[in-house]
XYZ file of C-alpha atoms in Angstrom:
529
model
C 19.718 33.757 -28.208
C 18.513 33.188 -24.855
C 20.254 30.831 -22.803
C 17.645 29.345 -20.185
C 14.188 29.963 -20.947
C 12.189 29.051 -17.427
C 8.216 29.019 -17.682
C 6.306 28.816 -14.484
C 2.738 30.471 -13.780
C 4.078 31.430 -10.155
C 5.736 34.874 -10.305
C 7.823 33.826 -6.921
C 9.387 30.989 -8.410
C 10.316 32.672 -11.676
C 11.931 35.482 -9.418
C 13.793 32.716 -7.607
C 15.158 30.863 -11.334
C 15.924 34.958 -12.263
C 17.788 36.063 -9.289
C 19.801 32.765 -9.366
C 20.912 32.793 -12.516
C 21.785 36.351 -12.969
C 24.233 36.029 -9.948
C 25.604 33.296 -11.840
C 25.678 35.233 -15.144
C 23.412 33.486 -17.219
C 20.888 34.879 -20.072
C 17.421 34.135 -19.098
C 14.119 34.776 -20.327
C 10.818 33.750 -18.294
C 6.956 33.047 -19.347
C 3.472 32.212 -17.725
C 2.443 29.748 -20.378
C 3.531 27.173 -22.571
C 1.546 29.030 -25.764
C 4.023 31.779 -24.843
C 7.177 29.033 -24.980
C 5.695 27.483 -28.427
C 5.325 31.338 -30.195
C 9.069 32.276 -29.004
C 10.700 28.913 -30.078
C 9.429 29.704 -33.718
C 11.824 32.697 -33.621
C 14.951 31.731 -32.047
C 15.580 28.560 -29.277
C 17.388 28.415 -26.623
C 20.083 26.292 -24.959
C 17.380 25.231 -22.195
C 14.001 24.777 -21.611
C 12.810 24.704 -17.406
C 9.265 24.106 -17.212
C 6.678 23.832 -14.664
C 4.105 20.931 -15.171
C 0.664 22.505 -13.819
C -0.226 25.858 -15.531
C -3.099 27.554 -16.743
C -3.814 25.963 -20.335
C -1.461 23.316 -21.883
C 0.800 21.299 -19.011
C 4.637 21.220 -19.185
C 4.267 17.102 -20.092
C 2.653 18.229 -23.188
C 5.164 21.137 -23.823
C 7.777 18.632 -23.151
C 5.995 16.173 -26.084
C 5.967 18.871 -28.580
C 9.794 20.282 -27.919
C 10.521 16.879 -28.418
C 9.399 15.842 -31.356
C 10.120 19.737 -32.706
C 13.451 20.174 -31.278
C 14.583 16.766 -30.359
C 18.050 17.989 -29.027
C 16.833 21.111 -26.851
C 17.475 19.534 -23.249
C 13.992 19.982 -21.044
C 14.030 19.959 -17.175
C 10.469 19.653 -15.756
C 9.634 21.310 -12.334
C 6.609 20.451 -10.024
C 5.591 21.369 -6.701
C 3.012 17.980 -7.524
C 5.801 15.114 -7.106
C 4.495 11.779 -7.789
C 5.948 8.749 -9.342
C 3.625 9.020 -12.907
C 5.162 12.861 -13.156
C 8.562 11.642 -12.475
C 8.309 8.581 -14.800
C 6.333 10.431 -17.506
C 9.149 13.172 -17.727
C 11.915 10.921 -18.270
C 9.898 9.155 -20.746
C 8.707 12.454 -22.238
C 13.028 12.938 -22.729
C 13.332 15.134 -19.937
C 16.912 16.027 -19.181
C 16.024 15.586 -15.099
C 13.174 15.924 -13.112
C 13.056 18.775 -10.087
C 10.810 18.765 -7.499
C 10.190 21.368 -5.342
C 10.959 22.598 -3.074
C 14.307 22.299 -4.750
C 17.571 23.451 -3.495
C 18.735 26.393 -5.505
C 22.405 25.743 -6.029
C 21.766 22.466 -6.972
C 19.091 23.412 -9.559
C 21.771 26.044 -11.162
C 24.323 23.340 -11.470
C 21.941 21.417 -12.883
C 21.006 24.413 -15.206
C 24.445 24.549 -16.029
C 25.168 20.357 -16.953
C 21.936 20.802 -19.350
C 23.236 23.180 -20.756
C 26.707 21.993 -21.340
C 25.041 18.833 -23.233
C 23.192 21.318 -25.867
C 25.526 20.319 -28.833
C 22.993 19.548 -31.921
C 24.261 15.748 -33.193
C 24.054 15.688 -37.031
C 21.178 13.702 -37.941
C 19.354 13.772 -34.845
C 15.989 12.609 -34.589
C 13.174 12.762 -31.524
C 12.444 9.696 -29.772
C 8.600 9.633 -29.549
C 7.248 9.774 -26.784
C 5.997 6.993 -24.732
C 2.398 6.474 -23.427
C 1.506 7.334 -19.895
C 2.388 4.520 -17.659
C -0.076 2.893 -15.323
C -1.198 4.882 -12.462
C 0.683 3.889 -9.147
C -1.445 5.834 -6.244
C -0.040 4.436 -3.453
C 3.583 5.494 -4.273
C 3.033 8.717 -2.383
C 6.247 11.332 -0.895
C 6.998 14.619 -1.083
C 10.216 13.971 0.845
C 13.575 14.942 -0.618
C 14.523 10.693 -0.298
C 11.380 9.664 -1.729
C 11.988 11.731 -4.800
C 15.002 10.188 -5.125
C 13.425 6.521 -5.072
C 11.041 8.313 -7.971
C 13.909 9.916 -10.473
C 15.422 6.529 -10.072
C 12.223 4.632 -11.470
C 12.148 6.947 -13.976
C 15.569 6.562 -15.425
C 15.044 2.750 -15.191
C 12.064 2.772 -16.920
C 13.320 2.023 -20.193
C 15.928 -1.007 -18.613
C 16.019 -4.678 -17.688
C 19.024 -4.118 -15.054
C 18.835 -5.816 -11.895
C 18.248 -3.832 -8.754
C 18.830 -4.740 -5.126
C 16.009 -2.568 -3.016
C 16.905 -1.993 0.392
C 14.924 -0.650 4.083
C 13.629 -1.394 7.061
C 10.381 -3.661 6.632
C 7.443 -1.631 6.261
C 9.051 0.937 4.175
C 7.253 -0.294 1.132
C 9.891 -2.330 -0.669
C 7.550 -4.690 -2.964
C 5.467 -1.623 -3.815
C 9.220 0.050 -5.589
C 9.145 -3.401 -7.107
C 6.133 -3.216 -8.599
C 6.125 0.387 -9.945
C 10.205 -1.009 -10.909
C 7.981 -3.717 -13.177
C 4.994 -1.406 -14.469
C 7.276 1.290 -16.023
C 9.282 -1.197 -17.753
C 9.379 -2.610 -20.912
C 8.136 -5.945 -19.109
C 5.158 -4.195 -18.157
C 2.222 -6.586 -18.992
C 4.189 -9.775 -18.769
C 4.251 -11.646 -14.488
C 5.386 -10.161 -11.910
C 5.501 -12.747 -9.488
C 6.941 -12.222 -6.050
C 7.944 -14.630 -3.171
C 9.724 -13.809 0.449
C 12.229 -16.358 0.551
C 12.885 -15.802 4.403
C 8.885 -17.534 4.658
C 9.298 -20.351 3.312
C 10.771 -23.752 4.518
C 14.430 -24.489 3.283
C 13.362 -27.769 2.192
C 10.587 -26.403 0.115
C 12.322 -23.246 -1.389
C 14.041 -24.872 -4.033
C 10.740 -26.366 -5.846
C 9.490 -23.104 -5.170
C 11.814 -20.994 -7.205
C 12.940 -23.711 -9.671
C 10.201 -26.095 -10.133
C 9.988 -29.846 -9.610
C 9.433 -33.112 -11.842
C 7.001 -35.604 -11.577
C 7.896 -38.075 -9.043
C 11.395 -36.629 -7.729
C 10.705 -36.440 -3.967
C 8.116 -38.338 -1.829
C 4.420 -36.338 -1.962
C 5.950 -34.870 -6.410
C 2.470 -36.189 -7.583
C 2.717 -33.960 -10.719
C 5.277 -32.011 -12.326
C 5.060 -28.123 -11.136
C 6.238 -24.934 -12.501
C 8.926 -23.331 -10.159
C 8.381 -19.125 -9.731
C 11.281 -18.469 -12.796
C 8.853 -20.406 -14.959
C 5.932 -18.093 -13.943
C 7.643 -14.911 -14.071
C 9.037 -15.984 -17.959
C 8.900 -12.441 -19.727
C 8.209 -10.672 -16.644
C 9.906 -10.248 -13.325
C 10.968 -12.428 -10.242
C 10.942 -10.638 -6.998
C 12.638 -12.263 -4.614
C 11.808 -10.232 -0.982
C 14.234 -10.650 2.252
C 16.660 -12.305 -0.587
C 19.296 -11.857 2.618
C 17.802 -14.884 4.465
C 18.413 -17.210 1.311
C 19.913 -20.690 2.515
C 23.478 -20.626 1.127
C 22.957 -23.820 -1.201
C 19.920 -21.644 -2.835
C 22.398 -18.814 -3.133
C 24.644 -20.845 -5.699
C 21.379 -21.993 -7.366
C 20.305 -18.111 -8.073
C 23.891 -17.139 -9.054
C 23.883 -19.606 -11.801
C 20.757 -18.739 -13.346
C 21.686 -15.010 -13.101
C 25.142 -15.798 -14.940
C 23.754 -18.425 -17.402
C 20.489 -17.451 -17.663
C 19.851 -21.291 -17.282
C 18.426 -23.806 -14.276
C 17.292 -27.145 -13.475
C 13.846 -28.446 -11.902
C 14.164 -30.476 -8.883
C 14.436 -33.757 -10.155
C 15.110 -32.796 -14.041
C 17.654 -33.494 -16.475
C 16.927 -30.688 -18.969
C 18.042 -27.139 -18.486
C 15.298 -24.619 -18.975
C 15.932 -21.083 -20.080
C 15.111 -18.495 -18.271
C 14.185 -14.930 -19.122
C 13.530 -12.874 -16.071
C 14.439 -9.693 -13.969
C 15.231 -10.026 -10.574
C 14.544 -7.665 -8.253
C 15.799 -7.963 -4.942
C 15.042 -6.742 -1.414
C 15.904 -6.900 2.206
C 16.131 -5.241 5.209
C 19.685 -6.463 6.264
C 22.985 -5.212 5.508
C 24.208 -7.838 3.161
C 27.530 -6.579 3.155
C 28.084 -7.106 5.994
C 26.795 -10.292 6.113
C 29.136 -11.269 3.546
C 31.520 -10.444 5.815
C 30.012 -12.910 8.688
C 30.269 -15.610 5.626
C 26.191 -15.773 5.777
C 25.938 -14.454 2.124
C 27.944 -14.890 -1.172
C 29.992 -11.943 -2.283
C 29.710 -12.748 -5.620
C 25.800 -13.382 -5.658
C 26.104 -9.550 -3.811
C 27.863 -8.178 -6.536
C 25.038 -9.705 -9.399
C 22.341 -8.400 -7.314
C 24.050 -4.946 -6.602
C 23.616 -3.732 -10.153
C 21.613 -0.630 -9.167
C 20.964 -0.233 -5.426
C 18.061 1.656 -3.969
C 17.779 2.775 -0.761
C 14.018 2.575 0.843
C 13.966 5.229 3.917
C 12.377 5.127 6.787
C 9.338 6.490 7.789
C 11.096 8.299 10.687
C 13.264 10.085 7.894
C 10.262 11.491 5.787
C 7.716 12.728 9.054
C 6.629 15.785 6.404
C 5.128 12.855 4.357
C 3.196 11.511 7.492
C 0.269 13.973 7.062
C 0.108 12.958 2.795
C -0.088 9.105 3.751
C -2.491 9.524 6.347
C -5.016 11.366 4.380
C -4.368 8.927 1.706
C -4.868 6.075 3.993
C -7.805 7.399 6.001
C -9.826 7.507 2.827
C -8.891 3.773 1.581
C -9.549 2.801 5.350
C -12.951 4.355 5.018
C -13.863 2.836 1.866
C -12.520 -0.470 2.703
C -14.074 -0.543 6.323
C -17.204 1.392 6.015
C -17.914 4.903 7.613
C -16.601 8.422 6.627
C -13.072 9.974 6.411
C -11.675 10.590 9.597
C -9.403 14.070 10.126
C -7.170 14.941 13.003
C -6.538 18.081 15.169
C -3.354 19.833 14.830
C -2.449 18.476 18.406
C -3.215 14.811 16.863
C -1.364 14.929 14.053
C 1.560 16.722 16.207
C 1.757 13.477 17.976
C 0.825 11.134 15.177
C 4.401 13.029 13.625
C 6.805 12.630 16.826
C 5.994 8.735 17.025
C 8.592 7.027 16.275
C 7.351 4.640 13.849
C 9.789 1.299 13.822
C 7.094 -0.316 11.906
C 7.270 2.563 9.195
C 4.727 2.866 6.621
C 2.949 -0.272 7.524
C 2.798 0.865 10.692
C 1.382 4.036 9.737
C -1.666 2.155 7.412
C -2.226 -0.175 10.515
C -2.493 2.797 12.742
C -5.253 4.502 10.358
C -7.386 1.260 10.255
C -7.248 1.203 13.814
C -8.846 5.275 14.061
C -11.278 4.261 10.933
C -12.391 1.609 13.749
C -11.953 2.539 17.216
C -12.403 6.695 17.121
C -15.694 7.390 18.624
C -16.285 11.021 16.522
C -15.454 12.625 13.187
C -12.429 14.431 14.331
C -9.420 12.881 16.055
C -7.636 14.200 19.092
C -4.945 12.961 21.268
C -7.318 10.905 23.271
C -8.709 8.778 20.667
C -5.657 7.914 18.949
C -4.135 4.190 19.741
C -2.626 3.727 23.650
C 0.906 3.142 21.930
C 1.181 6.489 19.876
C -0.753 8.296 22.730
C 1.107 7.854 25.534
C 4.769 7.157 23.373
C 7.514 8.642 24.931
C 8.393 12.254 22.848
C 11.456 11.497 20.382
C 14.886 12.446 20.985
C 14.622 14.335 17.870
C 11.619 17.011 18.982
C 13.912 18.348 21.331
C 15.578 21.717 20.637
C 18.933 21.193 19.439
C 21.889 22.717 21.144
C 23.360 26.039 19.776
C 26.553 24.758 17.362
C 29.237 27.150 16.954
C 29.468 28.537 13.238
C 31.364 26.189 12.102
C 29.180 23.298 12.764
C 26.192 24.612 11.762
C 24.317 22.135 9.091
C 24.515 22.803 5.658
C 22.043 25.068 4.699
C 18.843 23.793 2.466
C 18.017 26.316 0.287
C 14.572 25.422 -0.681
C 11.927 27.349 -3.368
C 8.830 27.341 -2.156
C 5.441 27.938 -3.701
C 3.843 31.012 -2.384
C 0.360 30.507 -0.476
C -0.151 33.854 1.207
C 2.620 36.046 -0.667
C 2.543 39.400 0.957
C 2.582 42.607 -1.020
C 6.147 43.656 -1.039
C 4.911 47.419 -0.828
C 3.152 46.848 1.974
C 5.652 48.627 5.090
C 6.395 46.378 7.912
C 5.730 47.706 11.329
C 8.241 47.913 13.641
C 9.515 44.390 15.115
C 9.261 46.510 19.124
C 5.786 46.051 19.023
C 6.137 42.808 20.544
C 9.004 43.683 23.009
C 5.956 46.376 24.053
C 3.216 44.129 23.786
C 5.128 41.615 26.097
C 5.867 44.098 28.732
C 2.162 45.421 28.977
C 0.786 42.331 29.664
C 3.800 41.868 32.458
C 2.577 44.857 33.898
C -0.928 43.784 34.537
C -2.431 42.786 37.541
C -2.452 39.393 38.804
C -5.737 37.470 39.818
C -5.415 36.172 43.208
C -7.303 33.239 44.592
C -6.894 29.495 43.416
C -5.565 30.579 40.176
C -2.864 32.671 41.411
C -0.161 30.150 40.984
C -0.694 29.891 37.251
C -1.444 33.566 36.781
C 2.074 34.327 38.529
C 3.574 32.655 35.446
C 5.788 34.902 33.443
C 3.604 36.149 30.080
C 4.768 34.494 26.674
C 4.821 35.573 23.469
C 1.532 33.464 22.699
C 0.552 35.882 25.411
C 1.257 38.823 23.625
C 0.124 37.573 20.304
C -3.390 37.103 22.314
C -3.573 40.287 24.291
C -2.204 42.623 20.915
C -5.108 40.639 18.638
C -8.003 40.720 21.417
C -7.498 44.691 21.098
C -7.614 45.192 17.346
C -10.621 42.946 17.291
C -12.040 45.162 19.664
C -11.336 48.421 17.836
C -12.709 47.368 14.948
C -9.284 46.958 12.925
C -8.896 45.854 9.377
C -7.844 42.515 8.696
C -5.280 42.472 12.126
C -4.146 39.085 11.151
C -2.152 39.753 8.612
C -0.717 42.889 10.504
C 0.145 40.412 13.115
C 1.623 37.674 10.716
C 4.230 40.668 9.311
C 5.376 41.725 12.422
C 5.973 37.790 13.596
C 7.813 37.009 10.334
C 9.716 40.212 10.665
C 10.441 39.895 14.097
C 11.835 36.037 13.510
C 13.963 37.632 10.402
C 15.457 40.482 12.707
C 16.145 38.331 15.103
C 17.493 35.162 13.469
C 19.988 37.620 11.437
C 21.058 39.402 14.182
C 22.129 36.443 15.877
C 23.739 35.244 13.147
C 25.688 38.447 12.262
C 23.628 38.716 9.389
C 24.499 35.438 7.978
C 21.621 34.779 5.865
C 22.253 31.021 4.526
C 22.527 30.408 8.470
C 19.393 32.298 9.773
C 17.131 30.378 7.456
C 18.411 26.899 8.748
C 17.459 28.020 12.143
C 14.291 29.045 11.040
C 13.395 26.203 9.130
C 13.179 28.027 5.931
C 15.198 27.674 2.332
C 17.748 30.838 1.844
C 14.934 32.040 -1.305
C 12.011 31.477 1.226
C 14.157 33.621 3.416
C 15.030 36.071 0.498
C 11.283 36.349 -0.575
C 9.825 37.184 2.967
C 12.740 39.917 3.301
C 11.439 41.461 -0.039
C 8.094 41.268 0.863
C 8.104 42.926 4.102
C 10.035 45.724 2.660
C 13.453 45.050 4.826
C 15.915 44.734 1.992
C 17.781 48.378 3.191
C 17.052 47.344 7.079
C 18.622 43.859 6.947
């Protein structure tokens, strides 16, 4: 038998899955397809499946389906370079062991590999759960981000719960829109969801809100009213910036959460009440437990599951996904066509610091769906606060750590866009040295221009003067010449400064250890390196 079968229509992450695990002395086998995976598994199965979820023919979701209701105890992890919320939630509700998205860090994926397979004991009498349906579409939950993903696998494992869960961020990170998606891919999907930000309404008027009030019970009670619990009955009761709560309110909520019971304003029979609450704010209630502002034991009702909203500031490789997202509902909302942004734009778009996060972010694109004269953005037509914002601290280059406080390397699998052939050779990384020096050597223009032509030559320099020449002489396809001796160049270098330290060199050049690995292959430097 075959221990970890891994199917995956990109050759370059199959190599990945295969070099990994036979390092680690596993049994693998790998496929293209899913109609390969469904003829195999009616000769022998194996003690894992690792799927992709977009592949030529049949998806991994429907694999997943049909090894469930087949083989009901062989655990499934789904892979997908497409992470959204629906993929996340419909593979835990498919019976996925755990949801990956890459780019994935590869010795976390073969412990996981190795905990999936550890629970691959066939109960007697087993039976598949069916699957469920295909929840409700949530397109604005968008994130690519490593944290983000998190906030996803999360939703999906509480899909099938009632537990309470305390949300927590900085405001405009999105919290009521984890609330929602919390409510649609839940059993109380279709039942109220009925939210209210207790920090914006009156103290005096709070109570009725939540609770309801009787007819007659305080000056200006014409009629009896339904309180929020009443509404949400079935459903769930988000209660947003729950850390403002007046402290008499506090001891209202903690008794319905304990008893499941309350009181109108004004009424003398208890009402039942059956309602998730979800919880949010943007303070640290912890420690305002500590300043006596909040009740520890309300904290510890509300802190069943706690998620952690981050900022926008903490996910800038999302910024370009949310703006083209928002661009286009700007457009459609406003009027006019989709707006897109230079490189420089979005350059600057990504070092603003964003304290207003995602909100922020949606404001800002309303504001260029408006105001920017022309199709394509540049610097100049972006708003006066992200245009002439002060660069953030963290665009600067870092210092050079010693070894042994270098960051822990992110080992990252990558799908390949513009895979190389590895039997293509690899010119010699002294080209550039060369290239450099030539144009060093060439005259200087004199005149008004001769302070800037007095500059010392650059590599962009270089890369200019070497391309301008093949273009010239007619060369074949010089660009990707060019791109291998860059890449090789940043590989020789990077490991030679790291004494060939290879988990370190791709930290400081931004790339996972495999990515690393990969280009190495590729560009034939497996002996040089």
């Amino acid at each position: 038998m075959s221990f970890v079968w891994i199917v995956d229509d990109d050759r370059s992450i199959r190599w990945v899955l295969e070099k990994a695990l036979d390092r680690e002395g596993i049994a693998h086998r790998s496929f293209e397809s899913a109609a390969e995976v469904r003829i195999a598994l009616e000769q022998e199965t194996p003690a894992l499946l690792v799927s992709d979820v977009r592949m030529p023919g049949e998806s991994g979701l429907s694999l997943l389906k049909w090894v469930k209701e087949t083989q009901p105890t062989l655990p499934v992890i789904i892979m997908t370079a497409y992470s959204d919320l629906d993929t996340a939630v419909q593979a835990f509700q498919g019976g996925a062991f755990e949801y990956l998205p890459k780019p994935f860090d590869v010795e976390q994926a073969v412990a996981l590999i190795r905990r999936a397979m550890s629970t691959h004991t066939p109960p007697e009498g087993a039976a598949a759960e069916p699957a469920k349906a295909s929840p409700q579409e949530q397109r604005e939950m968008l994130g690519k981000a490593a944290a983000m993903q998190d906030v996803f696998r999360a939703i999906g494992r509480l899909s099938t719960s009632n537990v309470t869960v305390l949300i927590t961020g900085e405001s405009g990170t999105g919290k009521e829109l984890v609330a929602r998606a919390l409510h649609e891919h839940s059993p109380r999907n279709g039942k109220p969801f009925i939210a209210i930000n207790t920090a914006a309404i009156p103290k005096d008027l709070l109570e009725s809100e939540l609770f309801g009030h009787e007819r007659g019970s305080f000056t200006g009670a014409a009629a009896t009213r339904q309180g929020r619990f009443q509404q949400a009955e079935g459903g769930t009761l988000f209660l947003d910036e729950i850390g403002d709560m007046p402290a008499d309110l506090q001891v209202r909520l903690l008794r319905v959460l304990q008893d499941g019971e309350y009181y109108r304003v004004g009424g003398q029979a208890p009402m039942k009440s059956n309602v998730r609450i979800i919880a949010a704010t943007h303070q640290n209630l912890d420690e305002r437990v500590k300043q006596g502002l909040f009740r520890e034991d309300l904290l510890h009702r509300l802190n069943v599951v706690r998620l952690r909203l981050p900022p926008l500031r903490e996910r800038r490789d999302d910024i370009p996904l949310l703006m083209k997202y928002f661009l286009g509902k700007s457009a459609q909302t406003l009027g006019g066509d989709v707006k897109s942004l230079t490189l420089k734009a979005m350059d600057r778009i990504q070092a603003f610091a964003f304290p207003g996060n995602v909100r922020q972010l949606e404001n800002i694109c309303h504001w260029i769906t408006v105001m920017a004269p022309g199709q394509t953005v540049d610097v100049g037509d972006l708003p006066p606060e992200v245009q002439f914002a002060a660069p953030r601290e963290a665009s600067a280059a870092p210092p050079s750590p010693a070894p042994s406080a270098m960051p822990a390397a992110t080992t990252s699998v990558e799908t390949s866009h513009a895979a190389t052939s590895a039997s293509a050779a690899a010119p010699s990384a002294d080209a550039w040295s060369a290239s450099v020096h030539s144009v060093a050597s060439e005259p200087q223009n004199s005149g008004a221009g001769a302070a800037e032509s007095l500059a010392p030559p650059t590599w962009r320099d270089a890369l200019s003067k070497s391309l301008a020449e093949a273009i010239r002489a007619n060369e074949s396809t010089p660009g990707e010449r060019l791109t291998k001796e860059f890449e090789e160049t940043l590989i020789r270098t990077a490991l030679n400064e790291t004494k060939g330290r290879r988990i370190e060199a791709s930290v400081w050049l931004g790339w996972g250890r495999n990515t690393l690995t990969r280009k190495i292959h590729e560009l034939g430097l497996d002996e040089k390196v």
